mmCIF file of C-alpha atoms in Angstrom:
data_model
loop_
_atom_site.group_PDB
_atom_site.id
_atom_site.type_symbol
_atom_site.label_atom_id
_atom_site.label_comp_id
_atom_site.label_asym_id
_atom_site.label_seq_id
_atom_site.Cartn_x
_atom_site.Cartn_y
_atom_site.Cartn_z
ATOM 1 C CA MET G 1 4.571 -22.876 -36.636
ATOM 2 C CA VAL G 2 4.340 -23.387 -39.912
ATOM 3 C CA MET G 3 5.689 -20.859 -42.576
ATOM 4 C CA GLY G 4 2.567 -18.750 -43.561
ATOM 5 C CA GLN G 5 0.685 -18.916 -41.004
ATOM 6 C CA ALA G 6 -0.068 -15.383 -38.548
ATOM 7 C CA GLU G 7 1.401 -15.363 -34.939
ATOM 8 C CA PRO G 8 -1.494 -16.700 -32.339
ATOM 9 C CA ALA G 9 -2.305 -12.847 -30.277
ATOM 10 C CA ALA G 10 -1.181 -13.229 -26.524
ATOM 11 C CA ALA G 11 -3.667 -13.824 -24.277
ATOM 12 C CA TYR G 12 -3.635 -11.259 -21.564
ATOM 13 C CA PRO G 13 -5.361 -11.681 -18.372
ATOM 14 C CA ASP G 14 -8.687 -9.921 -17.074
ATOM 15 C CA PRO G 15 -8.215 -7.338 -15.365
ATOM 16 C CA ALA G 16 -9.134 -9.804 -11.911
ATOM 17 C CA ALA G 17 -6.351 -11.949 -12.446
ATOM 18 C CA VAL G 18 -3.999 -8.447 -12.478
ATOM 19 C CA TRP G 19 -6.074 -6.990 -8.765
ATOM 20 C CA ALA G 20 -5.306 -10.989 -7.942
ATOM 21 C CA ALA G 21 -1.929 -10.791 -8.570
ATOM 22 C CA LEU G 22 -0.801 -7.020 -7.246
ATOM 23 C CA SER G 23 -2.569 -8.371 -3.858
ATOM 24 C CA GLN G 24 0.371 -10.442 -3.626
ATOM 25 C CA VAL G 25 2.455 -7.564 -3.690
ATOM 26 C CA PRO G 26 3.909 -6.107 -0.070
ATOM 27 C CA ASP G 27 4.148 -3.273 1.038
ATOM 28 C CA PRO G 28 8.080 -2.922 0.872
ATOM 29 C CA GLU G 29 8.108 -1.448 4.350
ATOM 30 C CA ILE G 30 5.556 -3.110 5.676
ATOM 31 C CA PRO G 31 5.536 -6.896 4.620
ATOM 32 C CA VAL G 32 2.325 -7.878 6.045
ATOM 33 C CA VAL G 33 -0.048 -5.567 3.701
ATOM 34 C CA SER G 34 -0.049 -5.796 0.254
ATOM 35 C CA ILE G 35 -0.263 -2.434 -2.322
ATOM 36 C CA VAL G 36 -3.781 -3.047 -3.398
ATOM 37 C CA ASP G 37 -4.741 -3.871 0.645
ATOM 38 C CA MET G 38 -3.377 -0.128 1.503
ATOM 39 C CA GLY G 39 -4.869 1.176 -1.681
ATOM 40 C CA MET G 40 -2.118 2.429 -3.689
ATOM 41 C CA VAL G 41 -2.855 0.379 -7.145
ATOM 42 C CA ARG G 42 -5.815 3.406 -8.519
ATOM 43 C CA GLU G 43 -6.613 1.220 -11.745
ATOM 44 C CA VAL G 44 -5.423 -1.367 -14.166
ATOM 45 C CA LYS G 45 -6.539 -1.611 -17.922
ATOM 46 C CA VAL G 46 -5.932 -4.493 -20.079
ATOM 47 C CA ASP G 47 -6.281 -4.492 -23.385
ATOM 48 C CA GLY G 48 -5.020 -5.915 -26.566
ATOM 49 C CA GLU G 49 -2.030 -3.699 -26.283
ATOM 50 C CA GLY G 50 -0.593 -5.097 -23.323
ATOM 51 C CA VAL G 51 -1.734 -4.115 -18.716
ATOM 52 C CA SER G 52 -1.563 -0.802 -17.563
ATOM 53 C CA VAL G 53 -1.489 -0.478 -13.958
ATOM 54 C CA THR G 54 -1.509 3.368 -12.153
ATOM 55 C CA PHE G 55 -0.280 3.277 -8.410
ATOM 56 C CA THR G 56 -0.597 6.388 -6.165
ATOM 57 C CA PRO G 57 2.219 6.321 -3.546
ATOM 58 C CA THR G 58 1.203 6.647 0.054
ATOM 59 C CA PHE G 59 3.967 9.548 0.321
ATOM 60 C CA SER G 60 5.215 11.810 -2.536
ATOM 61 C CA GLY G 61 8.655 11.782 -1.839
ATOM 62 C CA CYS G 62 8.745 8.114 -0.834
ATOM 63 C CA PRO G 63 11.655 6.030 -1.330
ATOM 64 C CA ALA G 64 10.481 2.233 -2.064
ATOM 65 C CA LEU G 65 9.001 4.053 -5.420
ATOM 66 C CA HIS G 66 10.890 2.583 -7.517
ATOM 67 C CA VAL G 67 10.315 -0.800 -5.802
ATOM 68 C CA ILE G 68 6.728 -0.245 -5.851
ATOM 69 C CA ARG G 69 7.192 0.081 -9.753
ATOM 70 C CA GLN G 70 9.486 -2.528 -10.132
ATOM 71 C CA SER G 71 7.910 -5.456 -8.331
ATOM 72 C CA ILE G 72 4.362 -4.048 -10.072
ATOM 73 C CA GLU G 73 5.902 -4.912 -13.206
ATOM 74 C CA ASP G 74 7.607 -8.272 -12.062
ATOM 75 C CA ALA G 75 3.920 -9.364 -10.864
ATOM 76 C CA VAL G 76 2.325 -8.458 -14.405
ATOM 77 C CA ARG G 77 5.113 -10.188 -16.200
ATOM 78 C CA GLY G 78 4.875 -13.214 -14.111
ATOM 79 C CA LEU G 79 1.204 -13.461 -15.540
ATOM 80 C CA GLY G 80 3.049 -13.862 -19.396
ATOM 81 C CA VAL G 81 2.163 -10.175 -20.219
ATOM 82 C CA ASN G 82 4.887 -8.872 -22.344
ATOM 83 C CA ASP G 83 3.856 -4.949 -22.336
ATOM 84 C CA VAL G 84 3.725 -3.813 -19.127
ATOM 85 C CA GLU G 85 3.154 -0.542 -18.032
ATOM 86 C CA VAL G 86 3.294 1.522 -14.923
ATOM 87 C CA LYS G 87 2.319 4.813 -13.834
ATOM 88 C CA SER G 88 2.290 6.473 -10.430
ATOM 89 C CA THR G 89 -0.506 9.407 -9.962
ATOM 90 C CA LEU G 90 -0.581 12.408 -7.032
ATOM 91 C CA THR G 91 -3.772 13.106 -7.771
ATOM 92 C CA PRO G 92 -5.757 12.360 -5.855
ATOM 93 C CA PRO G 93 -3.262 11.754 -3.427
ATOM 94 C CA TRP G 94 -3.557 8.343 -1.175
ATOM 95 C CA THR G 95 -4.630 8.884 1.655
ATOM 96 C CA THR G 96 -5.340 6.601 5.167
ATOM 97 C CA ASP G 97 -8.546 6.433 4.187
ATOM 98 C CA SER G 98 -7.243 4.398 1.464
ATOM 99 C CA ILE G 99 -6.386 1.407 3.656
ATOM 100 C CA LEU G 100 -8.672 -1.984 3.360
ATOM 101 C CA PRO G 101 -10.083 -2.868 6.829
ATOM 102 C CA ASP G 102 -8.464 -6.454 6.983
ATOM 103 C CA ALA G 103 -5.307 -4.766 5.975
ATOM 104 C CA ARG G 104 -5.556 -2.106 9.086
ATOM 105 C CA GLU G 105 -6.386 -5.380 11.730
ATOM 106 C CA ARG G 106 -2.870 -7.093 9.689
ATOM 107 C CA LEU G 107 -1.443 -3.499 11.494
ATOM 108 C CA ARG G 108 -2.191 -4.185 14.498
ATOM 109 C CA GLU G 109 -1.535 -7.835 14.569
ATOM 110 C CA TYR G 110 1.924 -6.656 13.495
ATOM 111 C CA GLY G 111 2.399 -4.538 16.093
ATOM 112 C CA ILE G 112 1.608 -0.748 14.333
ATOM 113 C CA ALA G 113 -1.786 0.853 15.782
ATOM 114 C CA PRO G 114 -3.707 1.922 12.258
ATOM 115 C CA PRO G 115 -4.544 4.944 11.824
ATOM 116 C CA ALA G 116 -7.708 6.919 13.049
ATOM 117 C CA PRO G 117 -10.079 8.430 9.673
ATOM 118 C CA ALA G 118 -8.737 11.289 8.383
ATOM 119 C CA GLU G 119 -10.341 14.418 8.947
ATOM 120 C CA GLY G 120 -9.555 17.999 8.635
ATOM 121 C CA SER G 121 -6.035 18.765 7.333
ATOM 122 C CA LEU G 122 -3.614 16.885 5.794
ATOM 123 C CA ILE G 123 -0.943 16.176 8.471
ATOM 124 C CA SER G 124 -2.606 16.705 11.913
ATOM 125 C CA LEU G 125 0.293 18.107 14.446
ATOM 126 C CA GLU G 126 -1.629 17.492 17.255
ATOM 127 C CA PRO G 127 -1.639 13.591 17.570
ATOM 128 C CA GLU G 128 -5.418 11.435 17.374
ATOM 129 C CA PRO G 129 -6.281 9.474 20.198
ATOM 130 C CA THR G 130 -4.407 6.262 19.255
ATOM 131 C CA SER G 131 -4.508 2.527 20.743
ATOM 132 C CA CYS G 132 -1.659 0.213 21.705
ATOM 133 C CA PRO G 133 -1.868 -2.110 19.076
ATOM 134 C CA ARG G 134 -0.533 -5.539 21.799
ATOM 135 C CA CYS G 135 -3.391 -4.664 24.369
ATOM 136 C CA GLY G 136 -5.723 -2.356 23.331
ATOM 137 C CA SER G 137 -5.607 0.224 25.968
ATOM 138 C CA PHE G 138 -5.388 4.385 24.661
ATOM 139 C CA ASN G 139 -2.701 5.260 27.870
ATOM 140 C CA VAL G 140 -0.262 5.460 25.092
ATOM 141 C CA ARG G 141 2.084 8.274 24.519
ATOM 142 C CA MET G 142 4.010 9.438 21.420
ATOM 143 C CA THR G 143 7.748 9.603 21.870
ATOM 144 C CA ALA G 144 8.162 10.880 18.514
ATOM 145 C CA SER G 145 6.120 13.039 15.516
ATOM 146 C CA PHE G 146 8.202 11.585 13.049
ATOM 147 C CA GLY G 147 8.923 7.545 12.939
ATOM 148 C CA PRO G 148 11.007 5.072 10.829
ATOM 149 C CA THR G 149 8.803 6.048 8.005
ATOM 150 C CA LEU G 150 7.030 9.409 7.399
ATOM 151 C CA CYS G 151 3.878 8.131 7.658
ATOM 152 C CA LYS G 152 4.495 6.616 11.254
ATOM 153 C CA ARG G 153 4.674 7.754 15.255
ATOM 154 C CA LEU G 154 6.729 6.188 17.736
ATOM 155 C CA TYR G 155 4.620 5.459 20.608
ATOM 156 C CA VAL G 156 4.840 4.267 24.109
ATOM 157 C CA CYS G 157 2.325 2.085 26.399
ATOM 158 C CA ASP G 158 2.051 2.998 30.037
ATOM 159 C CA ALA G 159 -0.165 -0.129 29.902
ATOM 160 C CA CYS G 160 2.191 -2.260 28.686
ATOM 161 C CA LYS G 161 5.035 -0.472 28.775
ATOM 162 C CA GLU G 162 5.739 -1.575 24.783
ATOM 163 C CA PRO G 163 7.063 0.592 22.462
ATOM 164 C CA PHE G 164 5.063 1.057 19.197
ATOM 165 C CA GLU G 165 4.616 2.741 15.458
ATOM 166 C CA GLY G 166 1.769 4.376 14.831
ATOM 167 C CA PHE G 167 0.099 5.611 11.171
ATOM 168 C CA LYS G 168 -0.137 9.026 11.094
ATOM 169 C CA SER G 169 -3.635 9.922 9.673
ATOM 170 C CA VAL G 170 -3.666 11.890 6.313
#
């Protein structure tokens, strides 16, 4: 740089590039879907000051909150952006209806029964009809109301005898 010349303004990516980068950030608990696929990313703002990303965790007490926040920041910094703001919000709350349709199919292929459309109360004590992600049978039984994460239940398919996880509809 020549003495006396102003430093060129930082070039910021367009919002579509940020969304594309975020679509490569895997859900920390389900690596076959991204945080965009899960509907967690709410807003992307790009301006002369930097990039701001707002996301909603799947549960307010999500133990992976720090991992998600850091992964978002790393993805945006990977675009050459130095000033990155990552905000989480609980309003509106995340629901399973936020999961993109193609992500639901990837969940099924991964062996996790995707949730039924959310209706009524936030979490129903009665499980919704769930089909086995392996054979498609509805001849399943819930073996535990709480799975390895707060958002899942454990099931066994009586048709193919395979255990599987299923999302709770919230």
